[in-house]
Short mmCIF file of C-alpha atoms in Angstrom, two decimals:
data_model
loop_
_atom_site.label_atom_id
_atom_site.label_comp_id
_atom_site.label_asym_id
_atom_site.label_seq_id
_atom_site.Cartn_x
_atom_site.Cartn_y
_atom_site.Cartn_z
CA MET A 1 2.06 6.79 -9.92
CA SER A 2 2.98 6.56 -6.21
CA GLN A 3 6.68 6.83 -7.03
CA ARG A 4 6.02 9.98 -9.09
CA ILE A 5 4.23 11.57 -6.17
CA GLN A 6 6.91 10.61 -3.64
CA ASP A 7 9.64 11.98 -5.94
CA TYR A 8 7.60 15.18 -6.19
CA LEU A 9 7.19 15.38 -2.40
CA LEU A 10 10.92 14.98 -1.90
CA ALA A 11 11.77 17.63 -4.49
CA SER A 12 9.28 20.05 -2.93
CA ALA A 13 10.50 19.38 0.61
CA SER A 14 14.10 20.04 -0.44
CA VAL A 15 13.49 23.60 -1.68
CA GLY A 16 14.92 26.16 0.73
CA ARG A 17 15.86 23.54 3.31
CA GLU A 18 18.96 21.76 4.49
CA VAL A 19 19.01 18.28 2.93
CA VAL A 20 20.81 15.62 4.97
CA PRO A 21 21.31 12.01 3.80
CA ALA A 22 21.00 9.40 6.55
CA GLY A 23 21.27 5.86 5.22
CA PRO A 24 18.20 5.25 3.01
CA PHE A 25 16.53 8.41 4.35
CA THR A 26 16.62 11.96 3.02
CA VAL A 27 16.11 14.42 5.86
CA THR A 28 14.82 17.93 5.06
CA ILE A 29 15.29 20.62 7.71
CA SER A 30 13.95 24.16 7.71
CA PRO A 31 16.72 26.42 9.04
CA HIS A 32 14.17 28.94 10.34
CA ASP A 33 11.05 27.07 11.43
CA PRO A 34 11.04 24.33 14.09
CA LEU A 35 7.40 23.32 13.52
CA VAL A 36 7.22 19.53 13.51
CA TYR A 37 5.25 19.15 10.29
CA ILE A 38 7.71 21.29 8.30
CA ASN A 39 10.81 19.19 9.13
CA TYR A 40 10.68 15.56 8.03
CA ALA A 41 12.44 12.69 6.27
CA ILE A 42 11.45 10.52 3.31
CA PRO A 43 12.82 6.99 2.83
CA SER A 44 13.97 5.67 -0.53
CA ALA A 45 11.80 3.09 -2.27
CA GLY A 46 12.38 -0.39 -0.87
CA ALA A 47 14.31 0.92 2.15
CA ASP A 48 15.17 -1.68 4.81
CA PRO A 49 16.81 0.45 7.54
CA THR A 50 19.41 -0.95 9.91
CA PRO A 51 19.79 0.22 13.54
CA ALA A 52 22.74 2.34 12.38
CA ASP A 53 20.55 3.95 9.70
CA ILE A 54 17.88 4.80 12.27
CA ALA A 55 20.47 6.22 14.67
CA ALA A 56 21.79 8.45 11.86
CA LEU A 57 18.23 9.51 11.04
CA GLU A 58 17.56 10.55 14.62
CA GLU A 59 20.89 12.34 14.94
CA ALA A 60 20.17 14.42 11.83
CA PHE A 61 17.12 15.85 13.60
CA VAL A 62 18.25 16.02 17.21
CA SER A 63 21.57 17.71 16.39
CA ARG A 64 19.55 20.48 14.71
CA SER A 65 17.04 20.77 17.56
CA ARG A 66 14.25 19.22 15.52
CA THR A 67 11.84 16.37 16.30
CA PRO A 68 12.53 13.19 14.28
CA ARG A 69 9.64 12.76 11.86
CA LEU A 70 8.86 10.97 8.58
CA GLU A 71 6.22 11.66 5.96
CA TYR A 72 5.98 9.24 3.03
CA LEU A 73 3.93 6.77 0.98
CA PRO A 74 4.25 3.51 2.94
CA GLY A 75 3.55 1.17 0.04
CA LEU A 76 6.89 2.15 -1.51
CA ALA A 77 8.88 1.20 1.60
CA PRO A 78 6.84 -1.28 3.66
CA LEU A 79 9.78 -2.32 5.88
CA VAL A 80 10.34 1.18 7.26
CA GLU A 81 7.29 1.38 9.53
CA PRO A 82 7.95 -1.79 11.59
CA ALA A 83 11.65 -0.94 11.91
CA LEU A 84 10.96 2.58 13.18
CA VAL A 85 8.14 1.53 15.50
CA ALA A 86 10.53 -1.02 17.05
CA ALA A 87 12.99 1.86 17.53
CA GLY A 88 10.49 3.96 19.46
CA PHE A 89 8.76 5.94 16.71
CA THR A 90 4.98 6.35 16.84
CA VAL A 91 2.51 6.41 13.97
CA THR A 92 0.94 9.83 14.45
CA ASP A 93 -1.29 9.76 11.38
CA ARG A 94 -2.19 7.78 8.29
CA LEU A 95 -4.04 9.99 5.85
CA PRO A 96 -5.65 9.25 2.51
CA LEU A 97 -3.97 10.52 -0.63
CA MET A 98 -6.48 11.75 -3.20
CA GLU A 99 -6.06 12.68 -6.86
CA CYS A 100 -8.15 14.72 -9.27
CA PRO A 101 -7.60 14.38 -13.03
CA PRO A 102 -8.21 17.24 -15.49
CA GLY A 103 -11.87 17.76 -16.26
CA ALA A 104 -13.13 16.09 -13.08
CA VAL A 105 -13.55 19.22 -10.93
CA ALA A 106 -17.14 19.90 -9.89
CA ASP A 107 -18.71 23.35 -10.12
CA LEU A 108 -19.07 24.37 -6.48
CA PRO A 109 -20.43 27.89 -5.91
CA LEU A 110 -19.31 30.18 -3.12
CA PRO A 111 -21.73 31.69 -0.61
CA PRO A 112 -23.00 35.01 -2.04
CA ASP A 113 -21.15 37.08 0.57
CA ILE A 114 -17.73 35.48 -0.10
CA GLU A 115 -15.22 36.14 -2.87
CA LEU A 116 -11.94 34.53 -3.95
CA VAL A 117 -9.00 36.77 -4.83
CA THR A 118 -5.40 36.11 -5.77
CA PRO A 119 -3.31 37.71 -3.00
CA VAL A 120 -0.82 40.12 -4.52
CA THR A 121 -0.01 42.74 -1.91
CA ASP A 122 1.70 42.04 1.40
CA GLY A 123 -1.56 42.92 3.13
CA GLU A 124 -3.49 40.29 1.15
CA LEU A 125 -0.80 37.67 1.75
CA ARG A 126 -0.83 38.44 5.46
CA ASP A 127 -4.63 38.15 5.50
CA LEU A 128 -4.36 34.70 3.91
CA LEU A 129 -1.65 33.54 6.29
CA THR A 130 -3.51 34.92 9.30
CA ALA A 131 -6.67 33.03 8.35
CA GLN A 132 -4.69 29.83 7.78
CA HIS A 133 -2.81 30.09 11.06
CA GLU A 134 -6.03 30.72 12.99
CA ALA A 135 -7.74 27.76 11.30
CA PHE A 136 -4.80 25.47 12.11
CA GLY A 137 -4.43 26.71 15.69
CA GLU A 138 -1.01 28.27 15.11
CA PRO A 139 0.48 31.58 16.31
CA PRO A 140 0.08 34.60 14.02
CA PRO A 141 2.35 34.56 10.95
CA SER A 142 5.82 36.05 11.26
CA ALA A 143 7.84 38.12 8.81
CA ALA A 144 9.59 34.89 7.77
CA HIS A 145 6.24 33.30 6.88
CA LEU A 146 5.35 36.33 4.79
CA GLU A 147 8.67 36.25 2.96
CA LYS A 148 8.23 32.55 2.19
CA ALA A 149 4.77 33.24 0.80
CA ARG A 150 6.17 35.97 -1.45
CA THR A 151 8.78 33.69 -2.99
CA SER A 152 7.37 30.15 -2.97
CA GLY A 153 5.66 30.30 -6.38
CA GLY A 154 2.58 28.29 -7.28
CA VAL A 155 -0.96 29.62 -6.92
CA ARG A 156 -2.53 31.04 -3.77
CA VAL A 157 -6.08 32.16 -3.18
CA LEU A 158 -7.63 34.21 -0.38
CA ALA A 159 -11.29 33.79 0.57
CA ARG A 160 -12.76 36.91 2.12
CA THR A 161 -16.11 38.57 2.71
CA LEU A 162 -17.26 41.27 0.33
CA SER A 163 -16.35 43.78 3.05
CA GLY A 164 -12.75 42.50 3.04
CA GLU A 165 -12.64 40.23 6.12
CA PRO A 166 -10.33 37.24 5.48
CA VAL A 167 -12.01 33.88 6.08
CA GLY A 168 -9.62 31.30 4.60
CA GLY A 169 -7.78 30.15 1.51
CA GLY A 170 -5.10 27.76 0.33
CA ALA A 171 -2.42 27.09 -2.27
CA ALA A 172 -1.52 24.89 -5.21
CA VAL A 173 2.21 24.17 -5.28
CA ALA A 174 4.08 25.10 -8.47
CA VAL A 175 3.77 22.42 -11.14
CA LYS A 176 6.80 20.14 -11.47
CA ASP A 177 6.97 17.24 -13.92
CA GLY A 178 3.23 17.55 -14.48
CA ILE A 179 2.34 17.29 -10.77
CA SER A 180 0.95 19.80 -8.29
CA GLU A 181 -0.21 19.47 -4.68
CA VAL A 182 -3.17 21.42 -3.30
CA ALA A 183 -2.37 22.23 0.33
CA GLY A 184 -3.09 24.50 3.26
CA ILE A 185 -6.85 24.60 2.67
CA ALA A 186 -8.17 26.52 5.66
CA VAL A 187 -11.38 28.17 6.80
CA ARG A 188 -11.63 30.15 10.01
CA PRO A 189 -13.91 28.41 12.55
CA ALA A 190 -16.58 31.11 12.40
CA PHE A 191 -17.04 30.49 8.66
CA GLU A 192 -16.97 26.68 8.53
CA ARG A 193 -19.74 24.49 7.05
CA ARG A 194 -20.64 26.97 4.32
CA GLY A 195 -18.90 25.28 1.39
CA ILE A 196 -15.97 27.72 1.36
CA GLY A 197 -13.25 25.07 1.72
CA ALA A 198 -14.69 23.00 -1.13
CA ALA A 199 -14.92 26.06 -3.40
CA VAL A 200 -11.32 27.03 -2.57
CA THR A 201 -10.13 23.48 -3.32
CA ALA A 202 -12.00 23.43 -6.64
CA HIS A 203 -10.57 26.82 -7.62
CA LEU A 204 -6.99 25.80 -6.84
CA THR A 205 -7.35 22.44 -8.58
CA ARG A 206 -8.56 24.11 -11.77
CA ALA A 207 -5.69 26.59 -11.54
CA ALA A 208 -3.16 23.75 -11.18
CA HIS A 209 -4.63 21.95 -14.19
CA ALA A 210 -4.55 25.20 -16.18
CA ALA A 211 -0.86 25.61 -15.25
CA GLY A 212 -0.07 22.25 -16.83
CA ALA A 213 -0.58 19.70 -14.06
CA THR A 214 -1.88 16.36 -15.29
CA LEU A 215 -1.81 15.01 -11.73
CA VAL A 216 -3.15 17.08 -8.83
CA PHE A 217 -3.25 15.52 -5.38
CA LEU A 218 -3.93 16.38 -1.76
CA THR A 219 -3.99 14.72 1.66
CA PRO A 220 -7.20 15.48 3.60
CA GLY A 221 -6.89 15.67 7.36
CA GLY A 222 -9.77 13.32 8.17
CA ASP A 223 -13.00 11.68 7.07
CA ALA A 224 -14.94 14.94 6.86
CA GLN A 225 -12.33 16.54 4.60
CA GLU A 226 -12.19 13.39 2.49
CA ARG A 227 -15.94 13.65 1.90
CA VAL A 228 -15.60 17.32 0.96
CA ASN A 229 -12.82 16.55 -1.51
CA SER A 230 -14.87 13.74 -3.01
CA ARG A 231 -17.54 16.34 -3.84
CA VAL A 232 -14.86 18.44 -5.53
CA GLY A 233 -13.89 15.53 -7.79
CA TYR A 234 -11.00 13.85 -5.94
CA ARG A 235 -10.72 10.08 -5.49
CA ARG A 236 -8.64 8.18 -2.93
CA THR A 237 -5.69 6.39 -4.57
CA ASP A 238 -3.10 5.84 -1.82
CA SER A 239 -2.15 6.87 1.71
CA VAL A 240 0.50 8.97 3.44
CA LEU A 241 2.10 7.79 6.69
CA PHE A 242 3.43 10.05 9.45
CA LEU A 243 5.90 8.71 12.04
CA THR A 244 7.33 10.78 14.90
CA LYS A 245 9.67 10.18 17.82
CA GLU A 246 9.14 12.61 20.66
CA SER A 247 12.01 13.30 23.02
CA LYS A 248 11.65 11.90 26.53
#
C-alpha cells in the first residue's frame, strides 16, 4: 500500500513541473513558484544514496534557485534519512499518513450559518484560494495560482457564510489508479473550532470515493488535525518524512 501511495505522490508531483533525475532521486521543480513545499524530491524504493548522488540532488535544486527538499514515505527507503542528515539536511517534519476506506466517512454537520459550494467562477476560486492562503499564512493568491486552480482537475470545495464570506475549503486530487489525496484543508482563524474543517474533509472524502477512489489519504499537520481526521473516519497507517537543507 505504501508503494502505491508513493507512486501516486510522484506522479502527482510531476504534473506541470520540471522533472530532474538525480541518482536514485526524482526532483520535481515548479517553474513558476519558489515556495519550499511545492518543490521537492522523492527517492526510489530501497535507495542507498552515495555522496555523488546527494551532490547531484542538491545541484538540481540550487541551480534552479530552489531549496533542496524531500518529501516521501521513509519506510520505503530507510537509508536515505541518515545519509542526508549526515550531508547537512534537517528533518523538518514527520507527519502521520492517514487513510479512509469507502463507507467509513462519518456524518459531520456544518454550523447552520455555513455552506459548502463547488467553486466554478473565477470569483469563487479566488475566494477559496484567499481563504486558504490566509489560513496558511501565505501572501494573497496570484494570477498564476488562479490559473493552476482552473486547470488542476479533481474536486474543490469552498466553505462560506450564508452571506457569501469565504471561510475555508480544500481539495481532493483527481483520482489516479484508484487513489486520491485530500489536501489544502483550511479554515480562516476567525472561524476555527466550529467543525468546519472536519465537515470539509468529510465532503471531499465522499466526493473522492464517488469519483472512483478506493484509497483516499491525507497528511494532517499535527496532533489536533489528526484527532479531527479520526472523527471523520481516517486511520493512521504510515508516515511522511520531510527533509530540507537551507542555504548558509
